[in-house]
Coordinates of C-alpha atoms in Angstrom, one line a residue:
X1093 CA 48.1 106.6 130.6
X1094 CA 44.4 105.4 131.2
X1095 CA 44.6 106.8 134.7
X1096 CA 45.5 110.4 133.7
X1097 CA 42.9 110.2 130.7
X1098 CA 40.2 109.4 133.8
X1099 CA 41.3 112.1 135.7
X1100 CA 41.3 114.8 132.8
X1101 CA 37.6 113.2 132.1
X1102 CA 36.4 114.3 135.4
X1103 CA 38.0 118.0 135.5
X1104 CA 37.1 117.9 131.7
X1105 CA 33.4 117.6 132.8
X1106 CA 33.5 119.9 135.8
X1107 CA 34.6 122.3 133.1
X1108 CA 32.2 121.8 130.4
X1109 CA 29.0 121.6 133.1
X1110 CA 30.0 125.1 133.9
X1111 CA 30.8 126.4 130.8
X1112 CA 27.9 125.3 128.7
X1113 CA 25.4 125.2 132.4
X1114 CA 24.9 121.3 131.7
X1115 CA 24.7 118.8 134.2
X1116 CA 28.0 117.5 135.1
X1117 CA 26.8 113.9 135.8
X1118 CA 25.7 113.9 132.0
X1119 CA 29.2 114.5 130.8
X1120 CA 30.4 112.4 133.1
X1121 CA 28.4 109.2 131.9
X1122 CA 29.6 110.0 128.3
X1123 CA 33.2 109.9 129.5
X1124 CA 32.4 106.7 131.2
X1125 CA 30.8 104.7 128.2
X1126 CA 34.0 106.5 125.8
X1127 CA 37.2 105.2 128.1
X1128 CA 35.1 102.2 129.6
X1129 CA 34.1 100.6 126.7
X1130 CA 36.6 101.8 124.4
X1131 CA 39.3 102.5 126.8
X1132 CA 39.0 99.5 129.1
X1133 CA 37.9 97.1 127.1
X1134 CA 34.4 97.0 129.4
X1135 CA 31.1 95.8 127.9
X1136 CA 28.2 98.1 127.7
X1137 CA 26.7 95.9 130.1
X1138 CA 29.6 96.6 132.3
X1139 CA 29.5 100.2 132.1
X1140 CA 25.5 100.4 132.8
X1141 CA 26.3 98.3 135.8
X1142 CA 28.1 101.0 137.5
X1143 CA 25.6 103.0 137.7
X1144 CA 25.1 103.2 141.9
X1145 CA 21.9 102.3 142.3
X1146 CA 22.0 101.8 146.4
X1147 CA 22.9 106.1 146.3
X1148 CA 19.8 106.4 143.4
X1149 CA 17.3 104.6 145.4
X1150 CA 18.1 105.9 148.7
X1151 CA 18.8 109.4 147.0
X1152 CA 14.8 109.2 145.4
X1153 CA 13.1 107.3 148.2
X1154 CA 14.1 109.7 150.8
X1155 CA 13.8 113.1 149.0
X1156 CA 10.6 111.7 148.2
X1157 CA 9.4 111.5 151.8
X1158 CA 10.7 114.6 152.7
X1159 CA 9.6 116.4 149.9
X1160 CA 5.7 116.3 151.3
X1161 CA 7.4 118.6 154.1
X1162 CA 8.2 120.9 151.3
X1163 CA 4.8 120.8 149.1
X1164 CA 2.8 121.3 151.8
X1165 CA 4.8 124.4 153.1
X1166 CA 6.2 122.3 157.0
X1167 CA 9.4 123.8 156.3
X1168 CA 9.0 127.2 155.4
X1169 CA 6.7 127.6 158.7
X1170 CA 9.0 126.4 160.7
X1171 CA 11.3 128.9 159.7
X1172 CA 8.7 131.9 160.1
X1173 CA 8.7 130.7 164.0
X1174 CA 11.9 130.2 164.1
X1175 CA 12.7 133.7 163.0
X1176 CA 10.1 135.2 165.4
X1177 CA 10.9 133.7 168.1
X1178 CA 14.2 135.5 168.0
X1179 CA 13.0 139.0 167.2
X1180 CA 13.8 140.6 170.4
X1181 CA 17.7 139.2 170.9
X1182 CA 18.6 140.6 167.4
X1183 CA 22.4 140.5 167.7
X1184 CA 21.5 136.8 167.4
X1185 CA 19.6 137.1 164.9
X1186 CA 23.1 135.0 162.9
X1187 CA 22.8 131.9 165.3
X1188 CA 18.8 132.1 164.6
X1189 CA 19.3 132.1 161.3
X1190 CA 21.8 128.9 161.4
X1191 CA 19.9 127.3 163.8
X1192 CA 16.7 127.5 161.5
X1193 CA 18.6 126.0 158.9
X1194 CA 20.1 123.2 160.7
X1195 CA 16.7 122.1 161.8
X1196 CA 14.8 122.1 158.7
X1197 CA 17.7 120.4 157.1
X1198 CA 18.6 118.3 159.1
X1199 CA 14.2 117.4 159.0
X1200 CA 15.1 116.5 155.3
X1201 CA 14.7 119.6 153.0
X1202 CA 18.4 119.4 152.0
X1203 CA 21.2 121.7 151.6
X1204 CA 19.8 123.1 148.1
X1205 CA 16.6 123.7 149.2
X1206 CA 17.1 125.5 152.5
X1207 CA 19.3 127.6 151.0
X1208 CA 16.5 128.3 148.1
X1209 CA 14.2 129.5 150.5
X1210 CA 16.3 130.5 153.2
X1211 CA 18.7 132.8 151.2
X1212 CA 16.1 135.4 150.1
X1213 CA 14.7 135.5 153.7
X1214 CA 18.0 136.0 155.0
X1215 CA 19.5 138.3 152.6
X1216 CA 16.0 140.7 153.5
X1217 CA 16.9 140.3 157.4
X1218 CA 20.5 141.8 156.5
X1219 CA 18.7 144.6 154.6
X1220 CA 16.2 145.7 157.3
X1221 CA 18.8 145.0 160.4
X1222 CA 22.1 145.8 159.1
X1223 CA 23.6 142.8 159.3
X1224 CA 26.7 142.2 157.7
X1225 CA 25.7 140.5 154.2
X1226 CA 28.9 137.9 154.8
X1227 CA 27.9 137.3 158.4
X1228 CA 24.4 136.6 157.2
X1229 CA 25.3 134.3 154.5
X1230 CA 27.8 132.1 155.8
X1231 CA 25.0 131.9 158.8
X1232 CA 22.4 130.2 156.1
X1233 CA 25.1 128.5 154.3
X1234 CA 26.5 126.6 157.4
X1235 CA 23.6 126.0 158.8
X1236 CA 22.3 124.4 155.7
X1237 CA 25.4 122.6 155.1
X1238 CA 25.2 121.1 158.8
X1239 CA 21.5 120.0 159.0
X1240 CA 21.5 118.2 155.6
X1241 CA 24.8 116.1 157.3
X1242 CA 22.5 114.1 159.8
X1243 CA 23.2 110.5 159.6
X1244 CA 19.5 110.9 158.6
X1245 CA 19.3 113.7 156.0
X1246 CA 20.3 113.8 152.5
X1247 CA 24.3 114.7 152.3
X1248 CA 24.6 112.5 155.6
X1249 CA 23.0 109.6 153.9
X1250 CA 25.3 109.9 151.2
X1251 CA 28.4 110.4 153.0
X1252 CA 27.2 106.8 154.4
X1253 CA 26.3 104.9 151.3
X1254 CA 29.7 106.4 149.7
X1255 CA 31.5 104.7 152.8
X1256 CA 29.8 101.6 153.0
X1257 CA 30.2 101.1 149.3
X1258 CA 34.3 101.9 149.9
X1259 CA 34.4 98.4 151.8
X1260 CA 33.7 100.1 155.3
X1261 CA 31.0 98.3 158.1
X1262 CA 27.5 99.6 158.1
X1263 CA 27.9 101.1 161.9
X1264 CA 31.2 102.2 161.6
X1265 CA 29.6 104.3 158.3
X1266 CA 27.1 105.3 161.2
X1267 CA 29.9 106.5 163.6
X1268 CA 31.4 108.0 160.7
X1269 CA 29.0 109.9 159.8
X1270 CA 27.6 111.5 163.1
X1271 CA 31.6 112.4 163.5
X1272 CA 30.8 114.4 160.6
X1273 CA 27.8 116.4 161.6
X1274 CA 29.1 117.2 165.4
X1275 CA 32.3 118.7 163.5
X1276 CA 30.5 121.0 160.9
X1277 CA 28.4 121.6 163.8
X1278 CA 31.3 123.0 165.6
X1279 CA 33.0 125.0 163.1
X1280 CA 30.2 127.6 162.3
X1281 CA 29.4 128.4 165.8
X1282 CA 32.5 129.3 166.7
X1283 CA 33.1 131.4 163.2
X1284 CA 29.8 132.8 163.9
X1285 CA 30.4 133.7 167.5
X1286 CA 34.2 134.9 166.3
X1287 CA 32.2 137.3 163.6
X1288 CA 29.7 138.5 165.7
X1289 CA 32.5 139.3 168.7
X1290 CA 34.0 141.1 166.1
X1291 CA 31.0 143.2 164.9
X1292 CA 29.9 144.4 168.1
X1293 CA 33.9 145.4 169.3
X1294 CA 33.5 147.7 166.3
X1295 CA 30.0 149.2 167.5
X1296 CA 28.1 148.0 164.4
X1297 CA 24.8 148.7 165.6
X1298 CA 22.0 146.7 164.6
X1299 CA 18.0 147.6 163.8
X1300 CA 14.8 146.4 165.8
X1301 CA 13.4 143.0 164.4
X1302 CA 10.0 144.3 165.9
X1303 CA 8.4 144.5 162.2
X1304 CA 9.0 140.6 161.7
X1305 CA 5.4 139.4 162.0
X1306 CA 3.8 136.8 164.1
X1307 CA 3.1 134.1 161.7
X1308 CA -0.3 131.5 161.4
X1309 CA 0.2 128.3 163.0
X1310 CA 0.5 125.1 161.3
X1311 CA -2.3 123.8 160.2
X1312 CA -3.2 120.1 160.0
X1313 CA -1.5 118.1 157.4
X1314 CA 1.9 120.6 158.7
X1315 CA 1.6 119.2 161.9
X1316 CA 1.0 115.5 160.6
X1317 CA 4.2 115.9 158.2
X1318 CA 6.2 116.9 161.3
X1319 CA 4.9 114.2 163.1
X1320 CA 5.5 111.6 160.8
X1321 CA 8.8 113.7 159.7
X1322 CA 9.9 112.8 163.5
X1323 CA 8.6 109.3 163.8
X1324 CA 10.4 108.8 160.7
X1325 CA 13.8 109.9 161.8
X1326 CA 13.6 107.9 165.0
X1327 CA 12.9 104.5 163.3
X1328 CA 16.0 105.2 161.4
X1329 CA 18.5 106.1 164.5
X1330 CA 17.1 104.4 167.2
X1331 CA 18.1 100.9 166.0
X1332 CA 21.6 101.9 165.1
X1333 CA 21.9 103.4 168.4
X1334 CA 21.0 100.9 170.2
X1335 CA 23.4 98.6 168.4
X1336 CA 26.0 100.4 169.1
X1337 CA 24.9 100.6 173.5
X1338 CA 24.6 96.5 173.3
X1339 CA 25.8 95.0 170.4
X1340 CA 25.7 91.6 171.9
X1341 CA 21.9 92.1 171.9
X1342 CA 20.4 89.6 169.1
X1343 CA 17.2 91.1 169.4
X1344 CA 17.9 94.9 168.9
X1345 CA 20.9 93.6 166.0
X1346 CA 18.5 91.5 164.0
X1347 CA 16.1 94.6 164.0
X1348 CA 19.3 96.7 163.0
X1349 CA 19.7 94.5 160.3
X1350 CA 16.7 95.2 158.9
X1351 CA 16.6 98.6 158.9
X1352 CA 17.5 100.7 155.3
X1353 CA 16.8 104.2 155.5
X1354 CA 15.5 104.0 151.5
X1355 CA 12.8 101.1 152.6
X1356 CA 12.0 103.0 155.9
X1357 CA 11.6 106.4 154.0
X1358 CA 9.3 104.8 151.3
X1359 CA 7.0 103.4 153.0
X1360 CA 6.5 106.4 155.4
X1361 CA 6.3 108.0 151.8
X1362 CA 2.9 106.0 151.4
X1363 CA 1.7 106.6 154.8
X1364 CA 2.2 110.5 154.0
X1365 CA 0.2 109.9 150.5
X1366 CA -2.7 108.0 152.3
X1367 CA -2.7 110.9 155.0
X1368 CA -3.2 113.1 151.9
X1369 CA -0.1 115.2 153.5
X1370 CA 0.7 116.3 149.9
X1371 CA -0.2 116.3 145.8
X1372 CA 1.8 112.9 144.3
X1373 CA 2.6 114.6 141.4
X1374 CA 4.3 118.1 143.3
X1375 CA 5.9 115.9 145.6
X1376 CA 7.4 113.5 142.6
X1377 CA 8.3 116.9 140.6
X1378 CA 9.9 118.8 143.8
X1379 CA 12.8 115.9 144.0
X1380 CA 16.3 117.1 143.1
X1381 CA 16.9 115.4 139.9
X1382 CA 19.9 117.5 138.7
X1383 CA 21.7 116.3 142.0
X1384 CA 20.9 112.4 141.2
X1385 CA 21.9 112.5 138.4
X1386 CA 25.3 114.2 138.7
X1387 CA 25.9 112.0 141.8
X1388 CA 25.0 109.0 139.8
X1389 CA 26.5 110.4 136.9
X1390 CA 30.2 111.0 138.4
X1391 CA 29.8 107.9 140.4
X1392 CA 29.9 106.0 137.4
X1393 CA 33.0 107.7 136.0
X1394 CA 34.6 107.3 139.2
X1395 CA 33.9 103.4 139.3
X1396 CA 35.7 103.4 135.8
X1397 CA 38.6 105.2 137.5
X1398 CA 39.2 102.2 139.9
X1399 CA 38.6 99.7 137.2
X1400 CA 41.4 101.8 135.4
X1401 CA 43.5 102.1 138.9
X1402 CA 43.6 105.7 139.6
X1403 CA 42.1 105.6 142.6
X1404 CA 44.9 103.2 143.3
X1405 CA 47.7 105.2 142.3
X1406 CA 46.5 108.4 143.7
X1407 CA 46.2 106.6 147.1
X1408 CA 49.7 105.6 146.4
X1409 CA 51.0 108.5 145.5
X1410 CA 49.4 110.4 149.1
X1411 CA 50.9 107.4 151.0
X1412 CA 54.3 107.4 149.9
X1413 CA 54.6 111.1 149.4
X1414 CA 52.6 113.2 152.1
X1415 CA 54.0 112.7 156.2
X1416 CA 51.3 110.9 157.6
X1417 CA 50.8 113.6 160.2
X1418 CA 49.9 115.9 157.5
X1419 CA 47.4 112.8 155.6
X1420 CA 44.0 114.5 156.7
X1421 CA 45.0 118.3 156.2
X1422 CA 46.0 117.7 152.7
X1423 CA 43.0 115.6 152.0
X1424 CA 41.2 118.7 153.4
X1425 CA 42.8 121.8 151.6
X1426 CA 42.6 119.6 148.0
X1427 CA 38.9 119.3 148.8
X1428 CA 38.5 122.7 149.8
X1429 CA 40.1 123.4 146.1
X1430 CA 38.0 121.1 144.4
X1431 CA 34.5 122.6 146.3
X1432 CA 35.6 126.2 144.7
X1433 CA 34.2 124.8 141.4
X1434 CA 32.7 121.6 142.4
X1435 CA 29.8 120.0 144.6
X1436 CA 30.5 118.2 147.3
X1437 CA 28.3 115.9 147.3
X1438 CA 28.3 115.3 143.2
X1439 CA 32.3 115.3 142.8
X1440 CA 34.4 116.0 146.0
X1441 CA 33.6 112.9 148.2
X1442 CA 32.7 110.8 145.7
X1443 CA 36.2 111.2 143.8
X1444 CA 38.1 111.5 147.5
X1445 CA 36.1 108.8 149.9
X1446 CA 37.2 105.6 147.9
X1447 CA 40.7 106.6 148.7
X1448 CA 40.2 107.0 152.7
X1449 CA 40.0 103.2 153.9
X1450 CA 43.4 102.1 151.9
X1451 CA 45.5 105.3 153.0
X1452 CA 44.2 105.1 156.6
X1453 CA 45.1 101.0 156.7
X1454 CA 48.3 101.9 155.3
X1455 CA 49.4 104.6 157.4
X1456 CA 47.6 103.7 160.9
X1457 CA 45.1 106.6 161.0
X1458 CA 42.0 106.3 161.8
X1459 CA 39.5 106.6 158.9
X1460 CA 37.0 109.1 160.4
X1461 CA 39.4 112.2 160.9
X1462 CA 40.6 111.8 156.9
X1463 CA 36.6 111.7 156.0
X1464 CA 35.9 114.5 158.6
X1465 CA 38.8 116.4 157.2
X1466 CA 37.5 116.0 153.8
X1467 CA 34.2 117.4 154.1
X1468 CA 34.8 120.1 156.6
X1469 CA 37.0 121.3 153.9
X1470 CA 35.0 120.7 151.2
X1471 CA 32.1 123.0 152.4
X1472 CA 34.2 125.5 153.7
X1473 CA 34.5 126.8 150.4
X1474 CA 31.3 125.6 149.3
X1475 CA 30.2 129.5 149.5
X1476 CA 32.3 130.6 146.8
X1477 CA 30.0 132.0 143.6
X1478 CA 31.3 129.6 141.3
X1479 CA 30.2 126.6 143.7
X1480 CA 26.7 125.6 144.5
X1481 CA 25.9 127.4 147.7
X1482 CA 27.5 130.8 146.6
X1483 CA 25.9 130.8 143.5
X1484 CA 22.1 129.9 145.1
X1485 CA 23.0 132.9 147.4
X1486 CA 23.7 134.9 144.6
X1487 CA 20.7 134.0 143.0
X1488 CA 18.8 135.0 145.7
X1489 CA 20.0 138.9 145.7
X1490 CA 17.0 141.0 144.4
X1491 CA 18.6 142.5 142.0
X1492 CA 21.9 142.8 139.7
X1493 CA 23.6 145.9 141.6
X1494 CA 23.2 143.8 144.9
X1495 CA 24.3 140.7 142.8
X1496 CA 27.6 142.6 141.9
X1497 CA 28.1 143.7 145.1
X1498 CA 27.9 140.5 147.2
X1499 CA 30.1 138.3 144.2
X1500 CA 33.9 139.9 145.4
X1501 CA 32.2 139.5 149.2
X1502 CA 32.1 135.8 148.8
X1503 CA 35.1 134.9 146.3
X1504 CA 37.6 137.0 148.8
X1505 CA 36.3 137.3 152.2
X1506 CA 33.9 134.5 153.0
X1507 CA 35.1 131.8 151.0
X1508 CA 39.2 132.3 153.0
X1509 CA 37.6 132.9 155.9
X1510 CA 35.3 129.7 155.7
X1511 CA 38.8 127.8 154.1
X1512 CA 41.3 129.1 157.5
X1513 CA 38.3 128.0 159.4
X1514 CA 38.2 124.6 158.3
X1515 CA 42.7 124.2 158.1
X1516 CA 42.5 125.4 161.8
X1517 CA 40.2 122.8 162.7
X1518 CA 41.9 119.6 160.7
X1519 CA 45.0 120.8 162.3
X1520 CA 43.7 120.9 165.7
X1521 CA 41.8 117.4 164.8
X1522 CA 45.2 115.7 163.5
X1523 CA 47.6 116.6 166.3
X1524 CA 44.3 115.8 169.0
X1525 CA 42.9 112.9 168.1

């Protein structure tokens, strides 16, 4: 009984975030103090306690960092050069467009703030070269999506710290992880190329790009905040790395040891502030605080859903009822469903990660296709209006006649397409590997 109240709690307050435009996270910490304490029998204590600090402190620490990149305007140059540089090849002007957002995602920006900045930029391109509106913003969306999955960036860190914290080794987490990026790498070039294929077999012609303008160069503390933005990122993987070539190595494992990407990123954070890189105060205020707290938020409910055994019984119920062929495709189409309405980051893999490690013991899978599975789904759909990225897009349209125009566009063309993309793929990645 306690397990089904959990589970109504968390669709309860996917619900009420979107119908009263409050953050989920906050509903989600009232349902955790109102069935822990008075459900569970937990102390107050208790229920503060599940508040996962690890994901707050690496979430803060390395948004902080990264945030300098965004203050001082790194990110948003980078992607006037990016742009420029593909102005004379303008049928791919969609892979330029993904390819910008990888990069300054994957540099740290983040999935929401690419597609804040991107989205308007790209939505102008499709204007002024008649490119298809869809085309362009599953482009931005994918892209955005894929950079912020480095084993270095923001969703990637997650996706590690969510692993790691489900009982799983800190380099398999690693391997993990990168599996991750390389496959929604992967999935949007060939939907891209498929789309673009597709538009020029129908003769859709497409304007010059010759009006896009050559843009000033970076000036000195953008080129330091790259730098440092690069040094950064290979502190962080090159230990790992080399763990994983010579793990027999005592050297390069004691340094591996050591490393924490939240540490790292803070005091890189104080090299960037004694650099004068950026205003303390902009960067503090720039950090995504909505997404912390409905990550921490729902992590909290969540950790009262083991203590009440759902997570249990659901992995049960999988196990014993679902072909373990069919394990990671399931686990893929229910968190493509959930990612109509949910985030990712905030509900999908936190609620469906604890659950991989158990299932995959029990059934002889290996862990990383049911994870892969999961959030290749997940933001497959993660374009649909009523999710996060669909509804940044949205927001981004200049004005409401476009706004109504692109909503059907995304809930019933770009949102199936992105959802076939992503069962085609965890079928091929099943019956492969």
């Amino acid at each position: 009984m306690m397990s089904l109240l959990v589970v109504g709690a968390i669709i309860v307050s996917i619900v009420l975030g979107y119908r009263f435009k409050i953050n989920i996270g906050l509903f989600a910490i009232a349902f955790a103090y109102l069935l822990g304490c008075f459900g569970l029998g937990m102390s107050p204590k208790e229920v503060i306690a599940t508040w996962p600090l690890k994901i707050f402190f690496i979430i803060f620490s390395v948004c902080l960092f990264y945030s300098f990149a965004i203050v001082n305007g790194t990110l948003e140059k980078l992607a006037e050069h990016l742009m420029y540089r593909c102005r004379n090849f303008p049928h791919l002007l969609p892979f330029a467009i993904f390819l910008a957002a990888v990069i300054i995602s994957a540099l740290g920006a983040g999935y929401y703030t690419v597609l804040a900045f991107m989205a308007p930029i790209t939505l102008l391109l499709c204007e002024r070269t008649k490119l298809n509106l869809i085309v362009g913003a599953m482009a931005v969306n994918y892209g955005a999506l894929a950079g912020a999955n480095f084993v270095s960036s923001q969703s990637g860190i997650i996706f590690r710290t969510l692993m790691t914290n489900a009982g799983l080794a800190d380099n398999t987490a690693f391997i993990n992880s990168f599996g991750i990026f390389v496959s929604t790498m992967v999935v949007p070039i060939v939907v891209i190329g498929g789309l673009i294929l597709v538009s020029r077999k129908r003769g859709v012609a497409m304007a010059s790009m010759d009006h896009v303008e050559r843009p000033s160069p970076l000036n000195r503390e953008q080129k330091s905040t790259l730098v440092l933005t690069l040094i950064m990122m290979a502190t962080v993987l090159l230990p790992p790395i080399a763990n994983l070539i010579a793990p027999d190595n005592a050297t390069i494992s004691l340094i591996n040891s050591k490393v924490d990407i939240g540490l790292i990123a803070s005091v890189f954070s104080v090299i960037a502030l004694l650099m004068k890189l950026g205003d303390e105060r902009k960067a503090i205020a720039s950090l995504p605080w909505g997404t912390i707290i409905m990550i921490c938020g729902v992590g909290m409910l969540i950790s009262v859903a083991i203590k009440a055994g759902t997570i249990d019984m659901l992995g049960s119920w999988i196990g014993t009822s679902i072909p373990p062929v069919l394990v990671p495709v399931v686990f893929g189409v229910v968190a493509a469903f959930m990612s109509l309405f949910a985030s990712t980051l905030g509900v999908v893999t936190p609620a469906l990660f604890p659950l991989v490690p158990s299932i995959a013991g029990t059934l002889g899978i290996d862990p990383m296709i049911i994870f892969i599975a999961i959030v290749v789904g997940a933001q497959a759909t993660s374009i649909s209006p009523f999710s996060s990225g669909g509804s940044l897009i949205l927001g981004s349209c200049p004005n409401d006649e476009a706004r109504a125009g692109l909503l059907p566009k995304l809930l019933f063309r770009a949102a199936p397409l992105g959802f076939a993309a992503a069962l085609i793929f965890n079928l091929l990645l099943t019956f492969v590997f």
